[in-house]
Coordinates of C-alpha atoms and ligand atoms in Angstrom, one line a residue:
M1132 CA 84.8 109.7 195.2
R1133 CA 87.2 111.1 197.1
V1134 CA 86.4 112.0 200.6
F1135 CA 88.4 114.5 202.6
S1136 CA 88.0 115.3 206.1
L1137 CA 89.8 118.4 207.7
E1138 CA 89.2 117.3 211.2
S1139 CA 90.8 113.9 210.6
V1140 CA 93.7 115.4 208.9
I1141 CA 94.0 117.6 211.9
E1142 CA 93.4 114.3 214.2
E1143 CA 96.4 112.5 212.1
F1144 CA 98.4 115.5 212.8
E1145 CA 97.6 115.5 216.9
T1146 CA 98.2 111.6 216.8
L1147 CA 101.7 111.8 214.7
T1148 CA 102.8 114.3 216.9
K1149 CA 101.6 113.0 220.5
D1150 CA 104.6 110.5 220.6
A1151 CA 107.1 112.1 218.0
G1152 CA 110.2 110.2 219.8
R1153 CA 108.6 107.1 218.7
V1154 CA 107.1 108.1 215.4
Q1155 CA 110.5 109.5 214.6
R1156 CA 112.0 106.2 215.3
E1157 CA 110.2 104.1 213.3
T1158 CA 110.2 107.0 210.4
L1159 CA 114.4 105.9 210.6
R1160 CA 113.9 102.5 211.0
K1161 CA 111.6 102.7 207.3
I1162 CA 113.8 105.2 205.8
L1163 CA 117.1 102.7 206.7
E1164 CA 115.1 99.4 205.5
Q1165 CA 114.0 101.0 201.9
N1166 CA 117.2 102.1 201.3
G1167 CA 119.0 99.1 202.8
D1168 CA 120.7 98.3 199.9
A1169 CA 122.2 101.7 198.5
E1170 CA 125.8 101.9 198.0
Y1171 CA 126.1 104.7 199.8
L1172 CA 124.7 102.5 203.1
Q1173 CA 126.5 99.7 202.8
N1174 CA 129.7 101.1 202.8
L1175 CA 129.1 102.6 206.4
G1176 CA 128.8 99.4 208.3
L1177 CA 125.5 99.4 209.9
G1178 CA 124.8 96.2 209.4
G1179 CA 121.4 96.2 209.4
R1180 CA 121.1 98.1 212.4
T1181 CA 118.3 100.7 212.5
D1182 CA 118.2 102.3 215.8
P1183 CA 119.1 106.0 216.0
E1184 CA 122.1 105.5 218.2
S1185 CA 123.9 103.4 215.4
F1186 CA 122.5 105.9 212.2
K1187 CA 124.3 108.3 214.1
A1188 CA 127.5 105.9 215.1
C1189 CA 127.7 105.0 211.3
V1190 CA 126.5 108.0 209.3
P1191 CA 128.5 111.5 209.0
L1192 CA 127.1 114.4 208.7
V1193 CA 127.0 115.8 205.5
T1194 CA 127.1 118.9 203.1
H1195 CA 125.7 118.7 199.4
K1196 CA 129.6 118.9 198.4
D1197 CA 129.7 115.6 199.6
L1198 CA 127.0 114.1 198.2
E1199 CA 128.2 115.4 194.7
P1200 CA 130.1 112.5 193.5
Y1201 CA 127.5 110.0 194.1
I1202 CA 124.8 112.9 192.5
K1203 CA 127.0 112.8 189.5
R1204 CA 126.8 109.1 188.8
I1205 CA 122.6 109.0 189.2
I1206 CA 122.5 111.7 186.6
D1207 CA 125.5 109.7 184.4
G1208 CA 122.1 107.2 184.4
E1209 CA 124.0 104.7 186.2
T1210 CA 120.6 102.3 187.8
S1211 CA 122.5 100.3 190.4
P1212 CA 121.0 101.2 193.7
I1213 CA 123.8 104.4 195.0
L1214 CA 121.6 106.4 197.1
T1215 CA 118.3 104.9 197.5
G1216 CA 116.7 101.5 197.7
K1217 CA 114.7 102.1 194.9
P1218 CA 116.3 103.9 191.4
I1219 CA 115.7 107.9 191.7
T1220 CA 113.4 108.6 188.4
S1221 CA 113.6 112.4 188.8
I1222 CA 116.2 115.2 189.9
S1223 CA 115.3 118.1 191.6
L1224 CA 117.0 121.3 190.6
S1225 CA 117.4 123.2 194.5
S1226 CA 117.2 127.3 193.8
G1227 CA 120.8 127.6 193.9
T1228 CA 120.8 131.5 194.5
T1229 CA 123.6 131.7 197.1
Q1230 CA 126.2 129.8 194.8
G1231 CA 125.2 130.8 191.6
K1232 CA 123.9 127.3 189.8
P1233 CA 121.2 125.4 190.8
K1234 CA 122.6 122.1 193.2
F1235 CA 121.6 118.5 192.2
L1236 CA 119.1 116.5 194.5
P1237 CA 117.1 113.2 194.1
F1238 CA 113.1 113.3 194.0
N1239 CA 110.9 110.6 194.1
E1240 CA 107.3 109.3 195.5
E1241 CA 107.9 109.6 199.2
L1242 CA 109.3 113.8 198.9
L1243 CA 105.9 114.0 196.9
Q1244 CA 103.7 112.3 199.6
N1245 CA 105.1 114.3 202.1
T1246 CA 104.9 117.5 199.9
M1247 CA 100.9 116.6 199.8
Q1248 CA 100.6 115.8 203.6
I1249 CA 102.4 119.2 205.0
Y1250 CA 99.9 121.0 201.8
R1251 CA 96.7 118.9 203.7
T1252 CA 98.1 119.7 206.9
S1253 CA 98.7 123.5 206.8
F1254 CA 95.4 123.9 205.1
A1255 CA 93.7 122.1 207.7
F1256 CA 94.6 124.4 210.7
R1257 CA 94.1 127.5 208.4
N1258 CA 90.6 126.4 207.1
R1259 CA 90.0 126.1 210.6
E1260 CA 90.6 130.0 211.3
Y1261 CA 89.8 131.4 208.4
P1262 CA 87.2 129.1 206.5
I1263 CA 87.1 129.4 202.3
G1264 CA 84.1 128.6 200.8
N1265 CA 84.0 126.3 197.5
G1266 CA 86.2 128.3 194.6
K1267 CA 89.5 129.4 193.0
A1268 CA 92.8 130.3 194.5
L1269 CA 95.1 132.8 192.5
Q1270 CA 97.8 131.4 192.4
F1271 CA 101.4 132.7 191.5
I1272 CA 103.0 129.4 190.3
Y1273 CA 105.6 128.8 187.6
S1274 CA 106.8 125.6 186.9
S1275 CA 111.0 125.6 185.7
K1276 CA 112.6 124.0 182.4
Q1277 CA 112.6 120.2 182.3
V1278 CA 115.4 119.2 181.1
I1279 CA 117.1 115.8 180.2
T1280 CA 120.0 114.5 182.4
N1281 CA 123.0 112.7 180.2
G1282 CA 121.5 109.3 181.8
G1283 CA 117.9 110.5 180.6
L1284 CA 116.5 111.4 183.9
T1285 CA 114.2 114.2 184.2
A1286 CA 115.6 117.0 186.1
A1287 CA 113.6 120.5 187.0
T1288 CA 113.1 122.4 190.3
A1289 CA 111.0 120.7 193.3
T1290 CA 108.0 122.3 192.8
T1291 CA 107.4 122.1 189.1
N1292 CA 108.2 118.2 190.3
V1293 CA 105.3 118.6 192.4
Y1294 CA 103.3 120.8 190.1
R1295 CA 103.7 118.5 187.4
S1296 CA 102.2 115.3 189.5
E1297 CA 98.4 114.4 189.6
Q1298 CA 98.6 114.2 192.9
F1299 CA 99.0 117.8 193.3
K1300 CA 95.6 118.4 191.3
C1301 CA 93.9 116.0 193.9
T1302 CA 95.2 117.8 196.4
M1303 CA 94.6 121.1 195.5
E1304 CA 90.9 119.7 194.6
D1305 CA 90.7 118.6 198.4
I1306 CA 91.7 121.7 199.6
H1307 CA 89.4 124.0 197.2
S1308 CA 92.6 125.7 195.8
R1309 CA 91.7 124.6 192.1
C1310 CA 94.2 127.2 190.4
C1311 CA 92.9 130.4 188.2
S1312 CA 95.1 129.8 185.5
P1313 CA 95.0 126.7 183.2
D1314 CA 97.8 124.4 183.1
E1315 CA 99.4 125.8 179.8
V1316 CA 99.8 128.9 182.2
I1317 CA 101.9 127.2 184.7
F1318 CA 103.6 125.1 182.5
S1319 CA 104.7 128.0 180.0
P1320 CA 107.8 128.3 178.7
D1321 CA 107.8 132.2 179.4
F1322 CA 107.6 133.7 183.0
H1323 CA 106.2 136.9 182.0
Q1324 CA 103.7 135.6 179.8
S1325 CA 102.8 133.4 182.4
L1326 CA 102.6 136.3 184.8
Y1327 CA 100.2 138.3 182.3
C1328 CA 97.9 135.7 182.5
H1329 CA 97.8 134.7 185.5
L1330 CA 96.7 138.6 186.9
L1331 CA 94.2 138.1 183.4
C1332 CA 92.6 134.3 185.1
G1333 CA 92.7 135.8 188.1
L1334 CA 90.6 139.0 187.2
I1335 CA 88.3 136.9 184.9
Y1336 CA 87.6 134.6 187.7
S1337 CA 87.8 137.4 190.7
A1338 CA 84.3 136.8 192.0
E1339 CA 85.5 133.0 192.9
V1340 CA 88.9 133.9 194.4
Q1341 CA 89.3 132.9 198.1
F1342 CA 92.7 133.1 198.5
I1343 CA 95.9 134.6 197.0
S1344 CA 99.1 132.4 196.9
S1345 CA 102.6 131.8 195.5
A1346 CA 105.4 129.7 197.1
F1347 CA 107.5 132.9 198.2
A1348 CA 105.7 136.1 199.1
H1349 CA 108.2 137.4 196.5
S1350 CA 106.5 136.4 193.6
I1351 CA 103.2 137.9 194.8
V1352 CA 105.2 141.4 195.1
H1353 CA 106.5 140.7 192.2
A1354 CA 103.1 140.4 190.4
F1355 CA 101.2 143.2 191.8
R1356 CA 104.4 145.7 190.8
M1357 CA 103.6 144.5 187.5
F1358 CA 99.8 145.1 187.4
E1359 CA 100.9 148.5 188.3
L1360 CA 102.2 148.5 184.6
V1361 CA 100.0 146.6 182.9
W1362 CA 96.3 146.8 184.6
E1363 CA 95.1 149.0 182.1
D1364 CA 96.1 146.1 179.4
L1365 CA 94.3 143.8 181.4
C1366 CA 91.0 145.8 181.2
S1367 CA 91.0 146.1 177.6
D1368 CA 91.6 142.6 177.2
I1369 CA 88.4 141.6 179.3
R1370 CA 86.5 144.8 177.6
H1371 CA 87.1 143.1 174.0
G1372 CA 87.5 139.4 175.2
V1373 CA 90.8 140.0 173.1
L1374 CA 94.2 138.6 174.2
S1375 CA 97.1 141.2 174.3
S1376 CA 99.3 140.2 171.5
R1377 CA 102.2 140.3 174.3
I1378 CA 101.1 136.8 174.6
T1379 CA 102.5 134.9 171.8
V1380 CA 102.9 131.4 173.1
P1381 CA 100.7 129.3 170.9
S1382 CA 99.5 126.8 173.6
I1383 CA 99.0 129.9 176.7
R1384 CA 97.2 131.9 173.6
A1385 CA 94.6 128.9 173.1
A1386 CA 94.2 128.3 176.7
V1387 CA 93.7 132.0 178.0
C1388 CA 91.3 132.7 174.8
K1389 CA 89.1 130.0 175.6
L1390 CA 88.1 131.6 179.0
L1391 CA 88.2 135.2 177.7
S1392 CA 84.8 136.7 176.2
P1393 CA 84.0 141.0 176.4
N1394 CA 82.8 141.5 179.5
P1395 CA 82.6 145.3 179.5
M1396 CA 81.0 145.3 182.6
L1397 CA 83.9 144.0 184.8
A1398 CA 86.4 146.0 182.9
D1399 CA 84.9 148.9 183.8
S1400 CA 85.0 148.1 187.4
I1401 CA 88.3 146.7 187.2
Y1402 CA 88.8 150.3 185.9
K1403 CA 87.3 151.9 188.8
K1404 CA 88.6 150.4 191.4
C1405 CA 91.9 150.8 190.4
T1406 CA 91.5 154.3 189.5
G1407 CA 90.0 154.7 193.0
L1408 CA 93.1 153.0 194.7
S1409 CA 95.6 155.3 196.5
N1410 CA 99.3 154.5 195.6
W1411 CA 97.6 150.6 195.0
Y1412 CA 97.0 150.4 198.9
G1413 CA 94.7 147.2 199.0
V1414 CA 94.4 146.6 195.5
I1415 CA 94.1 142.8 196.4
P1416 CA 90.8 143.0 198.7
E1417 CA 89.3 145.5 196.0
L1418 CA 89.5 143.2 193.2
W1419 CA 89.3 140.1 195.0
P1420 CA 86.4 140.9 197.5
N1421 CA 85.8 137.1 198.5
A1422 CA 89.4 136.1 199.3
K1423 CA 90.2 135.1 202.9
Y1424 CA 93.7 136.2 202.9
V1425 CA 96.8 136.0 201.2
S1426 CA 99.4 133.1 201.4
G1427 CA 103.1 132.2 201.1
I1428 CA 106.6 131.7 202.8
M1429 CA 106.9 134.9 204.4
T1430 CA 109.7 134.4 206.5
G1431 CA 113.4 134.7 206.3
S1432 CA 114.8 136.0 202.9
M1433 CA 111.4 137.0 202.2
E1434 CA 110.4 139.1 204.8
P1435 CA 112.3 142.3 203.1
Y1436 CA 108.9 141.9 201.1
L1437 CA 106.6 142.2 203.8
K1438 CA 105.8 145.9 204.2
K1439 CA 105.1 146.3 200.3
L1440 CA 103.0 143.0 200.3
R1441 CA 100.9 144.2 203.4
H1442 CA 100.4 147.4 201.3
Y1443 CA 99.2 145.6 198.8
A1444 CA 96.9 143.0 201.1
G1445 CA 95.6 146.3 202.9
S1446 CA 93.2 144.4 205.5
L1447 CA 93.6 141.3 204.7
P1448 CA 95.6 138.5 206.9
L1449 CA 99.1 137.3 205.5
M1450 CA 99.4 133.9 206.6
S1451 CA 103.3 132.4 205.9
A1452 CA 103.2 129.1 204.3
D1453 CA 105.6 125.9 205.4
Y1454 CA 109.1 124.9 205.6
G1455 CA 110.8 122.8 203.7
S1456 CA 113.8 122.3 201.2
S1457 CA 114.5 120.7 197.6
E1458 CA 115.9 118.2 200.4
G1459 CA 112.7 117.5 201.7
W1460 CA 109.7 118.7 203.7
I1461 CA 110.3 119.6 207.4
A1462 CA 107.6 121.4 209.1
A1463 CA 103.9 122.8 209.0
N1464 CA 102.8 126.4 210.3
V1465 CA 99.9 125.0 212.3
N1466 CA 99.4 128.5 214.3
P1467 CA 98.1 130.5 210.4
G1468 CA 96.6 133.4 213.3
L1469 CA 99.9 134.5 214.0
P1470 CA 101.8 137.2 212.1
P1471 CA 104.7 136.1 209.7
E1472 CA 106.8 137.4 212.1
L1473 CA 105.8 135.2 214.7
T1474 CA 105.5 132.6 212.7
T1475 CA 106.9 129.0 213.3
F1476 CA 106.8 125.5 212.1
A1477 CA 105.5 122.4 213.9
V1478 CA 107.5 119.0 212.8
L1479 CA 105.9 116.4 210.6
P1480 CA 107.7 113.6 212.6
N1481 CA 107.3 111.2 210.1
I1482 CA 108.2 112.9 206.5
G1483 CA 112.3 112.7 207.6
Y1484 CA 114.2 111.9 210.2
F1485 CA 115.9 115.4 211.8
E1486 CA 118.6 115.9 214.2
F1487 CA 119.6 119.6 215.8
I1488 CA 123.1 120.6 216.0
P1489 CA 122.7 123.2 219.0
L1490 CA 124.4 125.8 219.0
E1491 CA 125.9 128.4 221.4
K1492 CA 126.6 131.8 221.4
P1493 CA 129.8 132.6 223.1
E1494 CA 129.7 134.2 226.4
G1495 CA 129.9 138.0 225.6
Q1496 CA 129.2 138.4 222.0
V1497 CA 125.4 138.7 222.4
L1498 CA 124.6 141.8 220.6
E1499 CA 121.0 142.7 220.3
N1500 CA 120.7 143.4 216.5
C1501 CA 123.2 141.0 215.1
A1502 CA 122.9 137.5 214.2
S1503 CA 126.3 137.1 213.1
I1504 CA 128.0 135.0 215.9
H1505 CA 130.4 132.1 215.4
Y1506 CA 128.7 129.7 216.9
I1507 CA 130.2 126.8 219.4
E1508 CA 128.3 123.4 218.2
S1509 CA 128.0 120.2 220.0
E1510 CA 126.8 117.2 219.0
P1511 CA 123.5 116.9 217.1
V1512 CA 120.4 115.6 219.2
G1513 CA 117.0 114.4 218.2
L1514 CA 113.5 115.7 217.7
T1515 CA 112.1 115.4 221.0
E1516 CA 115.6 116.5 223.0
V1517 CA 116.1 120.1 222.0
E1518 CA 115.3 123.0 224.2
V1519 CA 112.8 125.7 224.3
G1520 CA 114.5 129.0 223.2
K1521 CA 117.8 127.8 222.1
E1522 CA 118.9 127.6 218.0
Y1523 CA 120.0 124.7 216.1
E1524 CA 121.4 123.8 212.7
I1525 CA 118.6 120.9 211.2
V1526 CA 120.0 118.2 209.6
V1527 CA 117.6 115.7 207.8
T1528 CA 117.6 112.6 206.6
S1529 CA 114.8 112.2 203.8
F1530 CA 113.4 109.6 202.2
A1531 CA 115.1 110.4 199.0
G1532 CA 118.3 109.3 200.5
L1533 CA 119.2 108.2 203.7
Y1534 CA 122.4 110.7 204.3
R1535 CA 122.8 113.0 207.5
Y1536 CA 121.9 115.8 205.3
R1537 CA 123.1 119.5 207.3
L1538 CA 120.4 121.6 205.8
G1539 CA 122.5 125.3 206.6
D1540 CA 119.6 126.4 208.6
V1541 CA 119.6 128.3 211.9
V1542 CA 116.0 127.7 213.4
K1543 CA 114.8 128.7 217.2
I1544 CA 112.6 126.4 219.4
A1545 CA 109.6 128.4 219.9
R1546 CA 107.5 125.7 222.1
F1547 CA 106.6 122.1 221.6
H1548 CA 103.2 121.0 219.7
N1549 CA 102.4 117.9 221.9
S1550 CA 106.0 116.6 221.7
T1551 CA 107.0 117.6 218.5
P1552 CA 108.5 121.0 218.5
E1553 CA 107.8 124.3 216.9
L1554 CA 110.6 126.0 214.5
Q1555 CA 110.7 129.8 214.2
F1556 CA 113.1 130.6 211.1
I1557 CA 116.1 132.4 212.1
C1558 CA 118.5 132.3 209.0
R1559 CA 120.6 130.8 206.6
R1560 CA 124.0 130.1 208.3
S1561 CA 126.4 130.7 205.7
L1562 CA 128.3 133.7 205.8
L1563 CA 127.7 136.6 203.1
L1564 CA 130.1 139.3 204.3
S1565 CA 133.6 138.6 205.2
I1566 CA 136.7 140.3 204.5
N1567 CA 138.6 139.5 207.8
I1568 CA 137.6 138.9 211.1
D1569 CA 134.3 140.5 210.6
K1570 CA 131.4 138.2 209.8
N1571 CA 127.9 138.7 208.5
T1572 CA 124.6 137.1 207.5
E1573 CA 121.7 137.3 205.5
K1574 CA 120.3 138.6 208.9
D1575 CA 122.6 141.1 209.6
L1576 CA 122.4 142.3 206.0
Q1577 CA 118.9 142.4 205.6
L1578 CA 118.9 144.2 209.3
A1579 CA 121.1 146.9 208.0
V1580 CA 119.0 147.5 204.8
E1581 CA 116.0 147.7 207.0
E1582 CA 117.6 150.4 208.9
A1583 CA 118.8 152.3 206.3
T1584 CA 115.5 151.9 204.7
K1585 CA 113.5 153.7 207.3
L1586 CA 115.2 157.0 205.8
L1587 CA 114.0 156.4 202.7
A1588 CA 110.2 156.3 204.1
A1589 CA 109.8 160.3 204.4
E1590 CA 110.4 160.1 200.6
K1591 CA 107.9 158.1 200.2
L1592 CA 110.6 155.5 198.0
E1593 CA 111.4 152.1 198.4
V1594 CA 113.8 149.4 198.2
V1595 CA 112.7 147.4 195.3
D1596 CA 115.3 144.6 196.2
F1597 CA 119.0 144.5 197.4
T1598 CA 121.7 142.4 197.2
S1599 CA 125.4 142.9 198.6
H1600 CA 128.6 141.8 197.5
V1601 CA 133.2 142.1 199.1
D1602 CA 134.9 144.1 196.6
V1603 CA 138.8 143.1 197.6
S1604 CA 140.0 145.0 194.6
T1605 CA 140.4 147.7 196.5
D1606 CA 142.8 148.0 199.6
P1607 CA 141.8 147.3 201.9
G1608 CA 138.4 145.1 200.8
H1609 CA 134.7 147.1 201.3
Y1610 CA 131.4 146.0 201.6
V1611 CA 129.3 147.1 198.8
I1612 CA 125.4 146.8 198.8
F1613 CA 123.6 147.0 195.9
W1614 CA 120.1 148.7 195.8
E1615 CA 117.5 149.1 193.2
L1616 CA 114.7 152.0 194.1
S1617 CA 111.3 152.8 193.3
S1618 CA 112.3 156.3 191.9
S1619 CA 115.6 158.3 192.1
A1620 CA 116.6 159.9 195.5
S1621 CA 118.8 162.8 196.4
E1622 CA 122.2 162.5 196.9
E1623 CA 121.8 163.8 200.4
V1624 CA 119.4 161.3 201.3
L1625 CA 121.5 158.2 199.8
S1626 CA 124.7 159.4 201.0
S1627 CA 122.8 159.2 204.6
C1628 CA 121.8 155.8 203.5
C1629 CA 125.0 154.5 203.0
N1630 CA 126.1 156.1 206.2
C1631 CA 123.7 154.8 208.0
L1632 CA 124.5 151.0 206.4
D1633 CA 127.8 150.9 207.1
L1634 CA 126.9 151.9 211.0
A1635 CA 124.0 149.2 210.8
F1636 CA 126.4 146.4 210.6
V1637 CA 127.3 146.1 214.2
D1638 CA 129.2 142.7 214.4
A1639 CA 132.6 143.4 216.5
G1640 CA 134.9 142.0 214.1
Y1641 CA 133.4 144.4 211.5
V1642 CA 133.1 147.9 213.7
S1643 CA 137.0 147.2 215.0
S1644 CA 138.2 146.6 211.5
R1645 CA 136.7 149.9 210.3
K1646 CA 137.8 151.7 213.0
I1647 CA 141.6 151.1 212.3
R1648 CA 141.4 150.8 208.7
S1649 CA 141.4 147.4 207.8
I1650 CA 138.0 147.2 206.0
G1651 CA 137.5 150.2 204.1
P1652 CA 134.4 152.6 203.9
L1653 CA 131.0 150.9 202.7
E1654 CA 129.9 151.3 199.1
L1655 CA 126.0 152.2 198.3
R1656 CA 125.5 151.1 194.6
V1657 CA 122.1 152.5 193.3
L1658 CA 120.7 150.1 190.2
R1659 CA 118.9 151.3 187.3
K1660 CA 115.0 150.1 187.9
G1661 CA 114.7 146.6 186.5
T1662 CA 118.3 145.4 187.1
F1663 CA 116.8 142.6 189.5
Q1664 CA 114.7 141.6 186.7
K1665 CA 117.4 141.4 184.7
I1666 CA 118.6 139.0 187.1
L1667 CA 115.9 136.7 187.7
D1668 CA 115.7 136.1 184.0
H1669 CA 119.2 135.4 184.1
Y1670 CA 118.4 132.3 186.7
L1671 CA 115.2 131.4 184.7
V1672 CA 117.6 131.1 182.0
L1673 CA 119.7 128.3 184.2
G1674 CA 116.8 126.4 184.6
A1675 CA 115.4 128.0 188.0
A1676 CA 111.9 128.6 188.6
V1677 CA 110.2 132.1 189.8
S1678 CA 108.4 129.4 192.2
Q1679 CA 111.3 129.1 194.1
F1680 CA 113.3 132.1 193.6
K1681 CA 115.0 133.9 196.2
T1682 CA 116.9 137.3 195.2
P1683 CA 120.9 136.0 195.7
R1684 CA 121.6 138.6 199.0
F1685 CA 125.3 138.3 198.3
V1686 CA 126.8 138.0 194.6
G1687 CA 130.3 136.7 194.8
P1688 CA 133.2 136.8 192.2
S1689 CA 132.7 133.6 191.1
N1690 CA 128.7 134.5 190.5
S1691 CA 130.6 136.5 187.4
K1692 CA 127.5 136.6 185.2
V1693 CA 125.0 138.3 188.1
L1694 CA 127.8 140.6 189.0
Q1695 CA 128.1 141.7 185.6
I1696 CA 124.5 142.5 185.3
L1697 CA 125.0 144.7 188.7
C1698 CA 128.0 146.2 187.9
R1699 CA 126.8 147.8 184.4
N1700 CA 123.4 148.6 185.9
V1701 CA 124.9 151.1 188.5
V1702 CA 123.6 154.5 188.3
E1703 CA 125.5 156.3 191.3
S1704 CA 127.8 155.1 193.9
Y1705 CA 128.2 156.5 197.6
F1706 CA 131.0 155.8 200.4
S1707 CA 130.1 156.1 203.6
T1708 CA 132.2 158.6 205.9
A1709 CA 130.4 157.3 209.1
Y1710 CA 134.0 155.9 210.5
G1711 CA 135.7 159.5 209.1
C1712 CA 137.5 157.5 206.6
Ligands
LIG1178 P1 115.5 125.5 198.1 O1 116.0 124.0 198.1 O2 115.6 126.4 196.9 O3 113.7 125.4 197.9 O4 115.6 126.2 199.4 C1 115.3 125.6 200.1 C2 115.5 126.5 201.4 O5 114.8 127.9 201.3 C3 115.5 126.2 203.2 O6 116.7 125.9 203.3 C4 115.3 127.4 203.4 O7 116.6 128.2 203.6 C5 114.7 128.7 202.5 N1 112.9 128.2 203.0 C6 112.6 127.4 203.1 N2 110.9 127.1 203.5 C7 111.1 128.4 204.1 C8 110.1 129.4 205.3 N3 109.0 128.7 206.2 N4 111.0 130.4 205.9 C9 112.4 130.6 205.7 N5 113.3 129.9 204.4 C10 112.6 129.0 203.7

């Protein structure tokens, strides 16, 4: 019988963070000792030293590109120690939505353990504030396809590697988060059928559901957009105890049919509740009256979905989940009472060795509402040397490799918890939109879209999703913003949205280029309904998983398939007149 105590998890966290500096040194030592035989390390002249100073002096900072030759050999089946002491047995596919193709990264037992530690820690803090009873969780989780590499390793998204593990099940039991849906639904080869069955199982067990969750909040919004379309079919399945013919995968049919028996009372109650709602506001607490909260990652590129999520969640609190990446986990949300916009993540000092590259904004370039600054970098500092209020790029050295990996995320230090910092996620560092001297990040695009969507609110319209592109086939080149809308809008409104978008990019390089016409008028292209679903489907075919999916906020020419999907689905387009040209 496993004994799991929330108090001891919190205690463990408090102990670990009391002397985070010491734990970091120990963690680095462990990582280096475990992987001392790896070829990558042997070539760097560390000579068995495990202290941070020698590590920093000998091991270079890397990005994924630098690691590709090593990872390729692992994928091809070389079993000698290349990046890790122990041979790598599985590969993680990161979402890769920005580059257009997934990145391959090593995955191992330690990463799995770290994941469980993160899940347990944030759950313990969440449960202290919002205790849940024994029950189930409506989890919109999906596995990706598992592929076998040339060298015989299994490759799947990091979340899939986690969901497939025995430990995941045990941890979910421990934290009272058993999924309503059977495994066949989670590991289904068909995302659409999986989603329908998650909803159905969630309704069958509605009285027991304690919370609603997904890895990234986008999946919950996506699920309820789907619910709006299929709720009557779901009711009918429950009423007659017969699974819809849309579910064709035999394993899912068999598993879900076992849970289904005619229940006209439940069907009537769902029907009544749904028809009583106004525009689906508060559908989650209405149908899952014992749910205490909604959880999932809601920060960073998930922020644009918060408004819709709040709408569906009504009175229920939203709780942003933890911070990590396929390269390794970083931090847990230990202040679950804070709204998603203020979420911070406390770094767990024993799950990796963390460094922080200070990013300074050049004098005079600090603009409110503008993330697009060319940062001045200095030497990386250690976990306990960061300063509150300052911004950094994180470098992770995880147990799945001993390279110093630049994650490409910008974080701000919000405060310290004992001696470990709490991070606020700011944005991905990479530039999305840039034609000449202009620089705009994902965050700048998000702020611009937020500004322009204010004009849609009066019309009761929403942007379902958005992305961008730089069109240099015109001279001069110009920004293109793609919008999928919840329903059609008038020309007048859309042309003012287009002008508003153009003016909302306040980066000095953009504004001056627009004024002198070295960048042409911004173009707003409105997409046919369902276009982003097509894009998601495209990524699923490539091996992505909905659980880790993030809509690419920029589509470059190398991502030709997605660009083609976008361009083929444009129904109308507007050019800005904001700068008079
Ligand atoms: P992937 O490796 O595909 O799982 O993507 C990892 C990336 O997702 C990170 O580098 C972040 O940019 C983003 N991410 C992960 N967790 C969070 C979070 N809690 N808030 C904001 N962004 C996140």
